[in-house]
Structures are given as C-alpha cells and as structure tokens.
Amino acid sequence: MSDHNLQVHHLSREAFAPFGDVITTDGAESLIINNGTTTRFHDLAKVKTEGDDSRILINIFRGEPFEFPVSISMMERHPLGSQAFIPLHGWPWLAVVSEDDNGTPARPIAFLVTPDKSGYIGVNYHPNIWHHPLISLQAQSDFLVVDRGGEGNNLEEYFFDEPYLISPVAAV
Amino acid sequence: MSDHNLQVHHLSREAFAPFGDVITTDGAESLIINNGTTTRFHDLAKVKTEGDDSRILINIFRGEPFEFPVSISMMERHPLGSQAFIPLHGWPWLAVVSEDDNGTPARPIAFLVTPDKSGYIGVNYHPNIWHHPLISLQAQSDFLVVDRGGEGNNLEEYFFDEPYLISPVAAV
C-alpha cells in the first residue's frame, strides 16, 4: 500500500475526541422535558467562537457527491471558531482530519460517517483543527452547519505536494 | 367555530418574521464554495445569546407525536437566547407562537411545518418570543436544536385558563 493511500476508520467518540465532537443520540446523556413529550439529548458539541463582534451562524451546505478514489489534496482550519456538520439527508459521508505538525497538517485520518440507529451522525470540528471540506458520498446531500461569522481571518488552507487517496474499502 | 379553536397556517418567511427565522434553502442566498463541490446557504437564522458566561448549545430533541386535536394549554419563552429547531426526520410538525400582550401570550398562532422540496424546514424562535414546546406529528421525530446554555433564568412559562385546540384541518 502506497504511503498516500489512506485507510478509512469507523467514527467513534473516542477516536474523534482529539479533533472534535460526535453528534449522536447514541450514548448521549438525556433528560425528559416538555411534560414528558420530548427527550432532550443535551449539549452534544462544544460550540466556540472568538472575537468580540463574532456570532454563531446556522447554514445549510449542499454537498455534491465525491467519486472514489477520493483525492485529499488540501486541508483547512478555522482558528476562530468551531464548525459542526449534521446531515439532513441520510447518506454516509467522510470526515477527514489531521493533527497539526508545526503549523501544517500531518497525514490525514479518514472517518467513514454512517448513519446510526437514529438515521444520522454529525461531527463538530473544534477550532483550529485541520479538516477537509465536506465530502458527501453516493448522492447530493444537505448538512446543517453551525459555525462562526464575523471579522478576522478564520480560514487557513494547506495544499499537499502529493494528494492522499481514499479508496472504497471497508472501514477498519 | 369556538374562540378556542385555532386555524392552522402555512409557514412562510413573511408570516413567521415577527417570531423568528424560517430555516430553508428555498429562496435563501447561496454561494458556491469548496472548489465547486458545495453550495453554502448562508446565515439562515439569527442565533443570539445573552449573558457573559452563556454559550450556544447543540442538542437533539426527540419528540413524541401529538394526537389531534392538539391542546395548547401553555406557552413558554426564553428571554436570554434564541432557539432553533431543524428536523432530522422528515415528518411535518407544528410551530405555535404568540405575540406578547403585556407580559402574557396573546391568542396562539399555529403554523403547519411541512417538508419543503429539500425534505425539511426548520425555524428559529427569537429571544423572548412566546412559543409552545415541540409538537411532532405522525411519528417520533428528532430535531437538531441550537439554543443557549449558561446561568440566569432563561425560561418563562404561562398557562392558559382554557386550552386552545388545533384540529386536523387543512392549513390556510
């Protein structure tokens, strides 16, 4: 296997913890509210924003499906805020992140995000975590995105000399 | 028709504007990002929080379905923050709001929230807007909820002397 072929990992809270939060009812704390008509799975992500004039935005991202092998040629990070992606359609998708290596992204780590028993899973990237832009699979897919708006440079990009490749192998 | 039977209205940005935001791609401004692979429908809701130690929470609410006629016996409001509901399953639901009448909720206004062509519609209640807790219809249904956490009293409730009723009539 070439150095530039990436394995695909199953998403779990533990594996994803260095990069952000997994947004799922599965294993989440809950409480019963609204006179018994609602279960609240509470505070599933650390939403953060920096900058006096900043605020949290709710957006919808519509992702075109990527074809395998998926080429990872760049990564980005948002120093001033977190960014959460929660699928509004039920298709699997890829969350690709990197640890930081002296200001540049280390070898990417790819997670296959498949719907849980509730029918969806989201993630929240913590501020300044290297990640690839949205990678939908199979079909055009909408995501609710909770991120930061405001002044200041909240985007850093890094382009790899040689792209990494993700093949349609089973997640490990 | 009794004074306490409520008509059901179709949800639109215009009709809902006094109470909050309608979260939908339909008619929203968009921009192409991520090297052409993503459409971003940008800044669809005014997310607000007050209080120095407050922060925005991402939660999932799982609503049990209500039976018709739906009884509206109380309303609540959150003085210190907005609260957004975006369905993660595709069932219709009811958003019930009131104008304020000297500190108590006026006659409720019921909106039937049916999936748009994208398959979902959400709403964001602005701070201090009277609304009924989540009313799912037809089936147990999950909603992503973006609201406020932190110290301070962010809940006010009002119970009507006589409940209002919503019957399963067509929306007007």
Tab-separated table of N, CA, C and O in Angstrom, chain A residues 22-26 113-122, chain B residues 60 62 89 142:
chain	number	residue	atom	x	y	z
A	22	VAL	N	-18.578	14.080	18.347
A	22	VAL	CA	-19.505	13.302	17.531
A	22	VAL	C	-20.918	13.632	18.015
A	22	VAL	O	-21.207	13.553	19.213
A	23	ILE	N	-21.764	14.039	17.090
A	23	ILE	CA	-23.117	14.479	17.438
A	23	ILE	C	-24.084	13.346	17.136
A	23	ILE	O	-24.421	13.084	15.984
A	24	THR	N	-24.495	12.652	18.179
A	24	THR	CA	-25.367	11.491	18.047
A	24	THR	C	-26.113	11.297	19.357
A	24	THR	O	-25.597	11.643	20.429
A	25	THR	N	-27.303	10.737	19.268
A	25	THR	CA	-28.033	10.388	20.485
A	25	THR	C	-27.425	9.148	21.134
A	25	THR	O	-27.618	8.918	22.330
A	26	ASP	N	-26.694	8.378	20.345
A	26	ASP	CA	-26.158	7.101	20.815
A	26	ASP	C	-25.161	7.331	21.956
A	26	ASP	O	-24.098	7.924	21.757
A	113	VAL	N	-18.520	8.174	8.045
A	113	VAL	CA	-19.602	8.572	8.936
A	113	VAL	C	-20.897	7.970	8.397
A	113	VAL	O	-21.483	8.463	7.431
A	114	THR	N	-21.300	6.872	8.988
A	114	THR	CA	-22.503	6.189	8.528
A	114	THR	C	-23.629	6.440	9.518
A	114	THR	O	-23.406	6.555	10.720
A	115	PRO	N	-24.854	6.557	9.021
A	115	PRO	CA	-25.977	6.840	9.915
A	115	PRO	C	-26.035	5.846	11.068
A	115	PRO	O	-25.852	4.644	10.883
A	116	ASP	N	-26.305	6.363	12.268
A	116	ASP	CA	-26.504	5.478	13.419
A	116	ASP	C	-27.958	5.004	13.430
A	116	ASP	O	-28.696	5.200	12.463
A	117	LYS	N	-28.368	4.394	14.508
A	117	LYS	CA	-29.737	3.848	14.530
A	117	LYS	C	-30.794	4.950	14.482
A	117	LYS	O	-31.950	4.696	14.158
A	118	SER	N	-30.401	6.208	14.810
A	118	SER	CA	-31.333	7.331	14.670
A	118	SER	C	-31.422	7.821	13.229
A	118	SER	O	-32.304	8.612	12.896
A	119	GLY	N	-30.493	7.402	12.376
A	119	GLY	CA	-30.564	7.769	10.966
A	119	GLY	C	-29.597	8.855	10.526
A	119	GLY	O	-29.642	9.288	9.373
A	120	TYR	N	-28.721	9.298	11.412
A	120	TYR	CA	-27.783	10.377	11.089
A	120	TYR	C	-26.668	10.378	12.133
A	120	TYR	O	-26.835	9.873	13.235
A	121	ILE	N	-25.525	10.933	11.754
A	121	ILE	CA	-24.486	11.287	12.727
A	121	ILE	C	-23.843	12.572	12.247
A	121	ILE	O	-23.549	12.719	11.054
A	122	GLY	N	-23.594	13.484	13.165
A	122	GLY	CA	-22.863	14.697	12.841
A	122	GLY	C	-21.548	14.752	13.576
A	122	GLY	O	-21.283	13.955	14.484
B	60	ILE	N	-30.091	17.452	20.567
B	60	ILE	CA	-31.099	16.756	19.765
B	60	ILE	C	-32.323	16.560	20.641
B	60	ILE	O	-32.219	16.071	21.772
B	62	ARG	N	-35.919	14.663	20.837
B	62	ARG	CA	-36.709	13.569	20.265
B	62	ARG	C	-38.149	13.749	20.720
B	62	ARG	O	-38.468	13.567	21.897
B	89	HIS	N	-35.640	14.109	10.894
B	89	HIS	CA	-36.509	13.167	10.196
B	89	HIS	C	-37.530	13.999	9.420
B	89	HIS	O	-37.721	15.167	9.720
B	142	ASP	N	-36.855	13.352	15.448
B	142	ASP	CA	-35.693	14.021	16.038
B	142	ASP	C	-35.482	15.387	15.399
B	142	ASP	O	-35.647	15.554	14.181
